[in-house]
XYZ file of C-alpha atoms in Angstrom:
486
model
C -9.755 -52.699 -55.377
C -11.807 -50.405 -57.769
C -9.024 -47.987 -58.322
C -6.794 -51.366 -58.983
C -9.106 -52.278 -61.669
C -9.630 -49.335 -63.306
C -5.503 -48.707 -63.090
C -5.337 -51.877 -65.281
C -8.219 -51.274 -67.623
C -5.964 -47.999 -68.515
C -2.330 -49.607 -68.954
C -3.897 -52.310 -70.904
C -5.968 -50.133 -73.340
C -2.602 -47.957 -73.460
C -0.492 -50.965 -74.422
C -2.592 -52.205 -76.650
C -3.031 -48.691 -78.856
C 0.670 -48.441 -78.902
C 0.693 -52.109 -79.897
C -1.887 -51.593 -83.104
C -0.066 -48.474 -83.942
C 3.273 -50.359 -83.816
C 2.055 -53.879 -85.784
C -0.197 -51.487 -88.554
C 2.112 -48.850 -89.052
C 3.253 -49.529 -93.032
C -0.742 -49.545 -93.308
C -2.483 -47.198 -91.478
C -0.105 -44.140 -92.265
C -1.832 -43.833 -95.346
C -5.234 -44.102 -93.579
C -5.099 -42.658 -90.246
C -2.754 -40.027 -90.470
C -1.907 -37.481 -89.901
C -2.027 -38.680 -85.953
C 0.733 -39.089 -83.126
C 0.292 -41.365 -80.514
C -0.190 -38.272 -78.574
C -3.386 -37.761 -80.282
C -5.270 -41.058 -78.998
C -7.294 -39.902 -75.958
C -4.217 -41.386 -73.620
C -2.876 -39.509 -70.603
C 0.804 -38.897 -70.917
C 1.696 -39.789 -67.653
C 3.780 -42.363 -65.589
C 4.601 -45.541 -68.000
C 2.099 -43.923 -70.537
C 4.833 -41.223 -71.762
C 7.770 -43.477 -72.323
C 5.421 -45.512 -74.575
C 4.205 -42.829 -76.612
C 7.674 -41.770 -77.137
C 8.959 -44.329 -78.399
C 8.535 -44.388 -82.477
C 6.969 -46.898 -84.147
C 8.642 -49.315 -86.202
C 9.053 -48.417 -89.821
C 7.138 -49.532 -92.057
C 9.652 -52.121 -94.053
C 9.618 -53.724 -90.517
C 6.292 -54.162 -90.557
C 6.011 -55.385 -93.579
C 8.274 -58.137 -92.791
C 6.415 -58.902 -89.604
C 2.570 -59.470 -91.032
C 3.276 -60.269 -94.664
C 4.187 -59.561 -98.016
C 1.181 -57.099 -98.515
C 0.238 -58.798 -102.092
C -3.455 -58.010 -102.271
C -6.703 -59.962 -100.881
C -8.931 -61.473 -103.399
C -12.942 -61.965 -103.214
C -12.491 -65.662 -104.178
C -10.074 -66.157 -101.353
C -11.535 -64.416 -98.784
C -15.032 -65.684 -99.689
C -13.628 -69.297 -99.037
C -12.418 -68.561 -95.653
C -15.682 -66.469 -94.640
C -18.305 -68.553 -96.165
C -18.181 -71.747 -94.293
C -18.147 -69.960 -90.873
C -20.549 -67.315 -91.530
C -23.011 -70.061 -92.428
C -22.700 -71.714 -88.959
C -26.363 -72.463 -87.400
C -25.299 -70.759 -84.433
C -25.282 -66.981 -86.188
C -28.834 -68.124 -87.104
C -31.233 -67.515 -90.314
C -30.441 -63.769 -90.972
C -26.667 -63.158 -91.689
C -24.743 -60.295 -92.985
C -21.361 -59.253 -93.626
C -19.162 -56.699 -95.659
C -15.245 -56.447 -95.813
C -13.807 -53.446 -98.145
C -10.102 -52.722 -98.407
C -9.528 -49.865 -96.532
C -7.349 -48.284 -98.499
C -8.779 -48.818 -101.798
C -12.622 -49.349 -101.129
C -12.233 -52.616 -102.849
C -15.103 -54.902 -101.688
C -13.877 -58.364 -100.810
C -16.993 -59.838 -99.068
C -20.504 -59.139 -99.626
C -23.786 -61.006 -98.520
C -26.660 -59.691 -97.215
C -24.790 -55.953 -97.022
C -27.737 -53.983 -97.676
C -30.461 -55.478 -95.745
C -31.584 -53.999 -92.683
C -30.336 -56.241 -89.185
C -31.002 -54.987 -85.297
C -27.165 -53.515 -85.063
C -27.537 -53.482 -80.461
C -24.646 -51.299 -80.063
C -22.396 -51.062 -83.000
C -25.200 -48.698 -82.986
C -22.797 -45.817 -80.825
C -20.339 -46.037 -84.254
C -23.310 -44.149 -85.751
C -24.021 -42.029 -82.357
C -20.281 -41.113 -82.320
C -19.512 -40.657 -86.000
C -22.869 -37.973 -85.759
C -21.942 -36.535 -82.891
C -17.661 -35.521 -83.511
C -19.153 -34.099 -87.179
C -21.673 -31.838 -85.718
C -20.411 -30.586 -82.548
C -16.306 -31.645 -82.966
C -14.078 -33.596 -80.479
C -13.609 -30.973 -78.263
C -16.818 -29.723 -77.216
C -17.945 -29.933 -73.528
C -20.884 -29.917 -71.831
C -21.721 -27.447 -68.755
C -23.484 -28.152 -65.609
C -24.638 -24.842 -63.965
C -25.976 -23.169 -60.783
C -27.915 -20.247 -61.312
C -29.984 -17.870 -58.776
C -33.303 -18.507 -58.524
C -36.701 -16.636 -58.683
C -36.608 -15.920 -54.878
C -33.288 -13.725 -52.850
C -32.497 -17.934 -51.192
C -33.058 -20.045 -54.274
C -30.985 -21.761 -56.560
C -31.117 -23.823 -59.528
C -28.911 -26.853 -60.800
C -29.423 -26.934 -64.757
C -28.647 -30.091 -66.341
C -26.637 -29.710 -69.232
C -27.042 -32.990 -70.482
C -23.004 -34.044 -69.486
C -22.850 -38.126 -69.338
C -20.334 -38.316 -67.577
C -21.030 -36.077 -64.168
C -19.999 -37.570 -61.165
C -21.211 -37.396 -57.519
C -17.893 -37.172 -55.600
C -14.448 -37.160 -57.069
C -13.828 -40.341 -58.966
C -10.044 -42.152 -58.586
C -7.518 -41.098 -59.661
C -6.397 -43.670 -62.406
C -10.126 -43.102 -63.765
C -10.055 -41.967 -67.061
C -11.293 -39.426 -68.291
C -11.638 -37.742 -65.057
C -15.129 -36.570 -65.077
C -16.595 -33.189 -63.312
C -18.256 -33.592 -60.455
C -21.186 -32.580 -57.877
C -19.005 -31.449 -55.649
C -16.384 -29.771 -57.085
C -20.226 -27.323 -58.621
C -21.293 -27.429 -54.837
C -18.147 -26.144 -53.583
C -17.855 -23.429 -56.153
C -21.532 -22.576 -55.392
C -20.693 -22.206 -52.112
C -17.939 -19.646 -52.164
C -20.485 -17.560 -54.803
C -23.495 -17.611 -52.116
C -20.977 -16.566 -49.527
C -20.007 -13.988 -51.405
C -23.201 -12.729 -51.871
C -24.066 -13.000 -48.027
C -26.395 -15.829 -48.384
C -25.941 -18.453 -46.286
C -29.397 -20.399 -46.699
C -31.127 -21.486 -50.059
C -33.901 -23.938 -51.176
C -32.827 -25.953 -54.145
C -34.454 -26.589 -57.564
C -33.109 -28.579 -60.509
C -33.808 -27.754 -64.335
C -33.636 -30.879 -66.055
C -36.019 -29.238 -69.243
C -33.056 -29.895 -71.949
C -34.721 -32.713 -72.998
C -38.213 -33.250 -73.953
C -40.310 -36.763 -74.162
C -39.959 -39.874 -72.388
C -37.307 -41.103 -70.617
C -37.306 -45.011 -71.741
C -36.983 -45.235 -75.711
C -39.207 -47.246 -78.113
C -38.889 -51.083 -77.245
C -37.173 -50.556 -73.956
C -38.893 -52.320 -70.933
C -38.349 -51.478 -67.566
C -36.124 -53.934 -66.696
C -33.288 -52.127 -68.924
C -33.409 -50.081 -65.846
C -33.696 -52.616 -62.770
C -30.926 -54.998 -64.272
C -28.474 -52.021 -65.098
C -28.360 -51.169 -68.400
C -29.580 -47.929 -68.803
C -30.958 -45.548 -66.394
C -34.046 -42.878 -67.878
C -32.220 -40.341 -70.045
C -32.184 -36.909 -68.581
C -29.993 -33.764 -69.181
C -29.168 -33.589 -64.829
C -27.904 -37.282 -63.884
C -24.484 -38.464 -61.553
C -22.736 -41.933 -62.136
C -25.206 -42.578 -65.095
C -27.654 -43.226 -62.427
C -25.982 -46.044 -60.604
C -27.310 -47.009 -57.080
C -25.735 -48.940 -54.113
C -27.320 -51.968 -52.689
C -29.165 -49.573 -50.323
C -30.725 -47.590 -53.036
C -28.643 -44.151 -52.515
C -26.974 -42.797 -56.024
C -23.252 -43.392 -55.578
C -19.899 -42.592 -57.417
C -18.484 -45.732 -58.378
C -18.635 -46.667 -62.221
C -19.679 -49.893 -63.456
C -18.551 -50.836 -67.086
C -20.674 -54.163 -66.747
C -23.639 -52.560 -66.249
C -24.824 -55.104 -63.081
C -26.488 -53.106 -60.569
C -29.623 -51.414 -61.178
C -30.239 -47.715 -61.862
C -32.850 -45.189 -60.448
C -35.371 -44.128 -62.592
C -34.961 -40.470 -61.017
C -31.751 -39.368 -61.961
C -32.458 -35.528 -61.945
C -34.369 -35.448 -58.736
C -31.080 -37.817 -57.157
C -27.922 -35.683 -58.536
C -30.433 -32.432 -57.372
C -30.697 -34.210 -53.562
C -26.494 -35.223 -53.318
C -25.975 -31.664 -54.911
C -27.620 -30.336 -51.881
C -25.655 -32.621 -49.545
C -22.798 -31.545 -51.014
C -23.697 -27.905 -50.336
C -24.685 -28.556 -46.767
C -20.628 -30.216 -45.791
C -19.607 -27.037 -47.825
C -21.379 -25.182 -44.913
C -24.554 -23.841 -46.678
C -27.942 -24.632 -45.334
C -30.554 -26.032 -47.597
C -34.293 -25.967 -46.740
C -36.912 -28.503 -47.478
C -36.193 -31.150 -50.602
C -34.860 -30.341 -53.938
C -38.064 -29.884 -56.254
C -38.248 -29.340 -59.850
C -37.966 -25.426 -61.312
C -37.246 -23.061 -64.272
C -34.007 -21.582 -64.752
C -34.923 -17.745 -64.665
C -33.763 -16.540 -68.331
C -31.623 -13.351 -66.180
C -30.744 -15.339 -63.350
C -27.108 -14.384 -62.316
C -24.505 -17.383 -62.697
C -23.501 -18.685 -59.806
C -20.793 -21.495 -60.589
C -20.432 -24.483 -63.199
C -18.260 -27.184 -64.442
C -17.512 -28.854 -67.660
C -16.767 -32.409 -68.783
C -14.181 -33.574 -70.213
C -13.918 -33.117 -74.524
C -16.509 -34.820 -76.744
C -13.668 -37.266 -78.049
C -12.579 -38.438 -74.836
C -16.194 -39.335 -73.879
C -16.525 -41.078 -77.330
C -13.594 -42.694 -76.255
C -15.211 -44.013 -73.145
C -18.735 -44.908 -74.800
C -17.459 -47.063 -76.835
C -14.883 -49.136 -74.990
C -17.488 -49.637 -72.141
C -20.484 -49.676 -74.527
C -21.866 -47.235 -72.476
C -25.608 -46.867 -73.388
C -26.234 -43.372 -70.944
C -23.175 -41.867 -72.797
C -24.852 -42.736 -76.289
C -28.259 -41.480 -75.228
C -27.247 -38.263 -74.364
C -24.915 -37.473 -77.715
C -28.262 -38.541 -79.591
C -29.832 -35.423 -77.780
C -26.852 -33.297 -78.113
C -26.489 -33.779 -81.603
C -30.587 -33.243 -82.114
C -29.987 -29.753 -79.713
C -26.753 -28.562 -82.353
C -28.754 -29.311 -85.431
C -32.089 -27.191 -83.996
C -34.160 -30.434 -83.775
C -36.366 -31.735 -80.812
C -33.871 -33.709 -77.419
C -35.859 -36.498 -77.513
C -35.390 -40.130 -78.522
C -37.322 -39.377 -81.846
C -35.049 -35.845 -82.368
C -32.256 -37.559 -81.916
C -32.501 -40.122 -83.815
C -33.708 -37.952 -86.462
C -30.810 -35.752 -86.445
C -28.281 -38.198 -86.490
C -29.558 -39.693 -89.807
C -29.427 -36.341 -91.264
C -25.619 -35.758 -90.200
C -25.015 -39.323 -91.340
C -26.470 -38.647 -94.926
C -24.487 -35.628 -95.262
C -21.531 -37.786 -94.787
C -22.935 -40.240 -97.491
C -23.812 -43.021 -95.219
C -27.365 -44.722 -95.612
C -29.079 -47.499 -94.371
C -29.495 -46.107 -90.898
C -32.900 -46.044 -89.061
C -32.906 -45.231 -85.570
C -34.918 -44.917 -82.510
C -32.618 -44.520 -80.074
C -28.867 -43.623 -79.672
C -27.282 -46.748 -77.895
C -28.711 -49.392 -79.949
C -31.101 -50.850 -76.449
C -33.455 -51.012 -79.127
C -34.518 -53.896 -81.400
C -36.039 -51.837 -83.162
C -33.478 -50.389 -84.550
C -31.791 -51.491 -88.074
C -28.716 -50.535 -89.997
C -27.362 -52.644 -92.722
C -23.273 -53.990 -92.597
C -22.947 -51.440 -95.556
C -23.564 -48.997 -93.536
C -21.270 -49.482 -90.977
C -18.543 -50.096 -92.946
C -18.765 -47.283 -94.222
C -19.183 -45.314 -90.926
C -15.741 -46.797 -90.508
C -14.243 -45.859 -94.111
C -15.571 -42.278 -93.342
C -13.941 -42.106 -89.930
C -10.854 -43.860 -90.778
C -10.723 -40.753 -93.728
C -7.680 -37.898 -93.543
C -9.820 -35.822 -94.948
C -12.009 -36.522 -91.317
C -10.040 -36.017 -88.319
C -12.329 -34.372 -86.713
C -13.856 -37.928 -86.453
C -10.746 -39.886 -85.521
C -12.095 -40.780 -82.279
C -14.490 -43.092 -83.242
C -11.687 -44.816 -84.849
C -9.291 -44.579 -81.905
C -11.842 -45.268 -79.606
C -12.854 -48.734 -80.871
C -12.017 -51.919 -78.410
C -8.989 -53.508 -79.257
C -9.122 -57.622 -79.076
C -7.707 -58.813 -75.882
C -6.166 -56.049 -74.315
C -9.205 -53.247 -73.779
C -12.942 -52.568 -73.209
C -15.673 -55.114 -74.452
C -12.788 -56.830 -76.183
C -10.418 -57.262 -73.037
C -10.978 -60.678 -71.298
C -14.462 -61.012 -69.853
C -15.447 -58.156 -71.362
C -18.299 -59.673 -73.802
C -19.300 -62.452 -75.271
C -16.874 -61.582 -78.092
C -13.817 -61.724 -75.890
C -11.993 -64.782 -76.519
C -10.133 -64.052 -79.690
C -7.700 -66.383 -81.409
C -3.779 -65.573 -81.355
C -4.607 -63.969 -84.663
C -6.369 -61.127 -83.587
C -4.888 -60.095 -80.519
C -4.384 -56.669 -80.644
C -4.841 -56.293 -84.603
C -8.538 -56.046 -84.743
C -10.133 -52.863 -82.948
C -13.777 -52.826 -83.230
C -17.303 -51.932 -81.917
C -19.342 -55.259 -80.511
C -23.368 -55.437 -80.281
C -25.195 -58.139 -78.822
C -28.948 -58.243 -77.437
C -30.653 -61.573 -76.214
C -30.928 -62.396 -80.187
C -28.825 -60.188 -81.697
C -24.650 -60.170 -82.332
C -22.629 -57.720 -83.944
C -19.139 -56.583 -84.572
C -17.591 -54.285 -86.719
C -14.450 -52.234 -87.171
C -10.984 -52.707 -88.865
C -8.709 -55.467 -88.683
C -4.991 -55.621 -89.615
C -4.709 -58.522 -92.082
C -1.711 -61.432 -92.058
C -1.107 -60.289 -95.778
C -0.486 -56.412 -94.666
C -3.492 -54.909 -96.022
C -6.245 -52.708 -93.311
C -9.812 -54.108 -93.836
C -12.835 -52.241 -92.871
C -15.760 -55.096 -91.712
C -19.330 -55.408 -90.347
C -20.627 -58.805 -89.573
C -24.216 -58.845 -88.053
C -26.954 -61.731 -87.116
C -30.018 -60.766 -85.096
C -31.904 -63.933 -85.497
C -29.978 -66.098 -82.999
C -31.712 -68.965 -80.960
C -33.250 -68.407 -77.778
C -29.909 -68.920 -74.926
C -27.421 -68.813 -78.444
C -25.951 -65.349 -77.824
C -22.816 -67.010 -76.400
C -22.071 -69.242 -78.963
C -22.576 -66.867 -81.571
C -20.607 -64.849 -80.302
C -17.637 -67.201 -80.362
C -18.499 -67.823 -83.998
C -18.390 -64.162 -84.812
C -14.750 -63.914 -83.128
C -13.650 -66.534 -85.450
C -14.709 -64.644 -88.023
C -12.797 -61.841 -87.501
C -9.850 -64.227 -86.105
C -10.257 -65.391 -89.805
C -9.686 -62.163 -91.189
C -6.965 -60.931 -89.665
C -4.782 -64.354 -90.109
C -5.952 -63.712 -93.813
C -3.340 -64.391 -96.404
C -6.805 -65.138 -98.862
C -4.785 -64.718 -102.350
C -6.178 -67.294 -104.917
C -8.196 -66.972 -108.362
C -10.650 -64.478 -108.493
C-alpha cells in the first residue's frame, strides 16, 4: 500500500511538471531556460520517458490557449486582490507582493516590506542558500571509520537528511542511501582485515548546540514534525507504534519522532552489521572519529537538488534543518541553529535579497520573519538564467492539484479552483496562526507572475479557513485577465 502511494505521488508530480511546462511554455522560455524536461529532478523511466519526450507545444499555441498576453495592470489586479485579501479570516496582519516575472514590474504591493512569521515558505530561503553555496549536485557522506582500539569502529554522521534504515521502495524517489547498504560494505572491509568482532561508536560532533531550535516545544517532536537535528539520523527519526526507528517515510508528518536519532541509526547500524555476519559487543556509545583512522566504507545521498526537490514538495522540516547546517559548515560558520541561520542570511544578501531573519532553517519557528518582498524575490532570483545553479528551488515548488502540499489533502491550501490547477507551483507555510504561500503562477492573460501572500495573525482554530482564502487568492491570479486603467 505504501509503495502504491508513493508510485502515485511520483506519476502525479511527473504529469503535472510536464503539464506547467506544456501550458507556460511561450512564457517561461524566456525565464527558465535554458532547461529540458530532462533537467527537472524526474526519473526517466517507464511512462516518465515518453512524457519527457514529447515537445512542448509552441509557443503561438500557447498563446492561444491562456490569452492574448496584453499586459497586467496595478489598477486591475489591485481590484481583484483587494477585496479578498481583506477577508477577516487572513486576520489583522496581511501582506502580499506580485511582480511580473519577466519584467520586475510590481503589480501588487501592501504590507511588502514588513516583517510576517513566513512557517515554511521559510525552506525557499533554506534552498535558494543552500544550491548557491554548495551547488545542486553536492552529496553528503556517511562513513565508517576504524576506531581507537584493533575491534572498534565508528559511524560518522555526515549530516545526510535523507539516510535510510533499510532499502526504501522502489518507486521512492529519490532513492536515498541507506544503513545497510554502509553495514554491508563495512562488513566485507572488516573481513578483509580479519576482524570479525567490533564494538561500535557513532560521531555525531558535525553539529554543535541544541537540538530543538528557538521557540520549538517538545511536542514538535512527540506529534511528528521534527525530530532533534543531528548530523547521524535514519528516516528523519521516524518511529513505529512500538517505539523502534523504522524505514517507512511519512510526508504528513503524523507519528512521533525519537529525540535520539544518532544513538538509534548507531543501534540499527549495528543490527545491520550483525545479519551481515559481524559480531558487535555491548551497545553503540558515543566516540571521536580518530583524525588517521583508516576508512572503512561509506555512502552518499542522492544530489543537493534532488533533496531540495523533496524538501519542498513534502515540506520536510529535517531536510531544511540540516541544509541550514550545511550551508553554515561551507561558509566556515558554527552547525548550529544560530550558524545556520546566520549563514544563510549572508548567502542571501550576496544574492541581493533582504528582509530575512532567521532562527531556524524550516520555518518551525514563530520566531522567525521575512517580509513578501523578500520572497518574491527569492523567486525572481531563482527563476534567473543567469542562476541555474538554483533552478531547483524553482522546479521543486508544489504544483496545485497534482503534487506535494498542493496535491489533494496535502495542506490546508489544497483545494484550488479550476484556475489554478496545475498553473501555479509554489511553496505553502502554515503554523497554528500563521499562512503562507508563495511562488509563480501562470496568468489567464499569458504573462508569469512571481507572488508572496502572508498572514500570521489568524484566529485561534482559523488556519483552515484562511487557508481557503489564500487559495482563492492565487486562484484569482492565475484566472487574471486584470487589464483596466492604471
Amino acid at each position: 500500500m505504501r509503495a502504491a502511494r508513493r508510485l502515485r505521488r511520483l506519476v502525479l508530480t511527473s504529469l503535472a511538471l510536464v503539464c506547467v511546462f506544456v501550458m507556460a511554455a511561450g512564457t517561461i522560455v524566456a525565464h527558465l531556460l535554458p532547461l529540458r524536461l530532462d533537467q527537472w529532478d524526474v526519473p526517466q523511466v517507464g511512462p516518465h520517458a515518453a512524457a519527457a519526450a514529447a515537445p512542448p507545444l509552441a509557443p503561438a499555441a500557447v498563446g492561444t490557449a491562456r490569452g492574448s498576453g496584453s499586459a497586467l495592470t496595478p489598477a486591475g489586479v489591485g481590484a481583484v486582490l483587494t477585496p479578498l485579501l481583506s477577508a477577516a479570516t487572513l486576520g489583522s496582519h496581511v501582506g502580499m507582493l506580485v511582480t511580473s516575472l519577466g519584467t520586475g514590474r510590481v503589480l501588487y504591493s501592501s504590507n511588502a516590506t514588513s516583517g510576517f512569521a513566513p512557517a515554511s515558505t521559510t525552506k525557499v530561503a533554506t534552498a535558494v542558500a543552500a544550491l548557491s553555496v554548495l551547488g545542486p549536485a553536492a552529496q553528503f557522506r556517511t562513513r565508517v571509520v576504524a576506531g581507537a582500539s584493533p575491534a572498534s569502529i565508528v559511524l560518522v554522521g555526515g549530516g545526510d537528511p535523507t539516510l535510510a534504515a533499510g532499502p526504501p521502495p522502489a518507486s521512492d524517489y529519490p532513492q536515498p542511501a541507506t544503513l545497510a547498504q554502509l553495514a554491508a560494505q563495512t562488513a566485507r572491509a572488516l573481513r578483509a582485515r580479519g576482524t570479525g568482532h567490533v564494538t561500535v561508536g557513532y560521531d555525531q560532533s558535525l553539529y554543535t548546540g541544541p537540538g530543538l531550535a528557538p521557540g520549538w516545544p517538545d511536542s514538535y517532536v512527540t506529534t511528528g514534525n521534527v525530530t532533534p537535528i543531528s548530523s547521524l539520523e535514519i528516516d528523519q527519526g521516524r518511529l513505529t507504534a512500538g517505539g523502534a526507528p523504522q524505514d517507512a517515510d511519512d510526508p504528513q508528518n503524523g507519528r512521533a519522532r525519537t529525540f535520539t536519532p544518532a544513538l538509534d541509526a548507531a543501534r540499527a547500524f549495528a543490527g545491520f552489521l550483525r545479519a551481515d555476519g559481524i559480531g558487535v559487543s555491548g551497545a553503540p556509545a558515543a566516540a571521536t572519529t580518530p583524525k588517521n583512522g583508516t576508512a572503512l566504507a561509506s555512502v552518499s545521498s542522492p544530489p543537493l537538488a534532488q533533496i531540495v526537490r523533496q524538501m519542498l514538495l513534502e515540506s520536510n522540516n529535517v531536510i531544511a534543518e540540516n541544509l541550514a547546517r550545511h550551508v553554515a559548515v561551507a561558509t566556515g560558520g558554527p552547525a548550529s541553529f544560530s550558524g545556520g541561520a546566520a549563514a544563510e542570511a549572508a548567502v542571501l544578501r550576496r544574492l541581493g535579497v533582504s528582509g530575512v531573519s532567521l532562527v531556524d532553517g524550516s520555518g518551525l519557528s514563530p520566531r522567525d520573519r521575512i517580509t513578501p518582498a523578500a520572497l518574491v524575490r527569492l523567486i525572481t532570483v531563482a527563476s534567473s538564467p543567469a542562476q541555474g545553479r538554483l533552478r531547483a528551488a524553482i522546479t521543486g515548488l508544489p504544483v496545485t492539484g497534482f503534487s506535494g502540499t498542493l496535491a489533494a489533502g496535502g495542506s490546508v491550501f489544497a483545494d484550488p479552483g479550476a484556475a489554478a490547477l496545475g498553473v501555479v507551483r509554489a511553496k505553502t507555510g502554515n503554523l497554528a496562526t500563521v499562512a503562507t504561500l508563495a511562488g509563480v503562477v501562470y496568468a489567464a492573460d499569458g504573462q508569469l507572475l512571481s507572488f508572496a501572500v502572508m498572514a500570521d495573525h489568524l484566529k485561534s482554530g482559523g488556519l483552515n479557513r484562511a487557508g481557503v482564502q489564500i487559495v482563492k487568492v492565487a486562484t484569482a491570479l492565475a484566472a487574471c485577465g486584470c487589464r483596466s486603467a492604471g
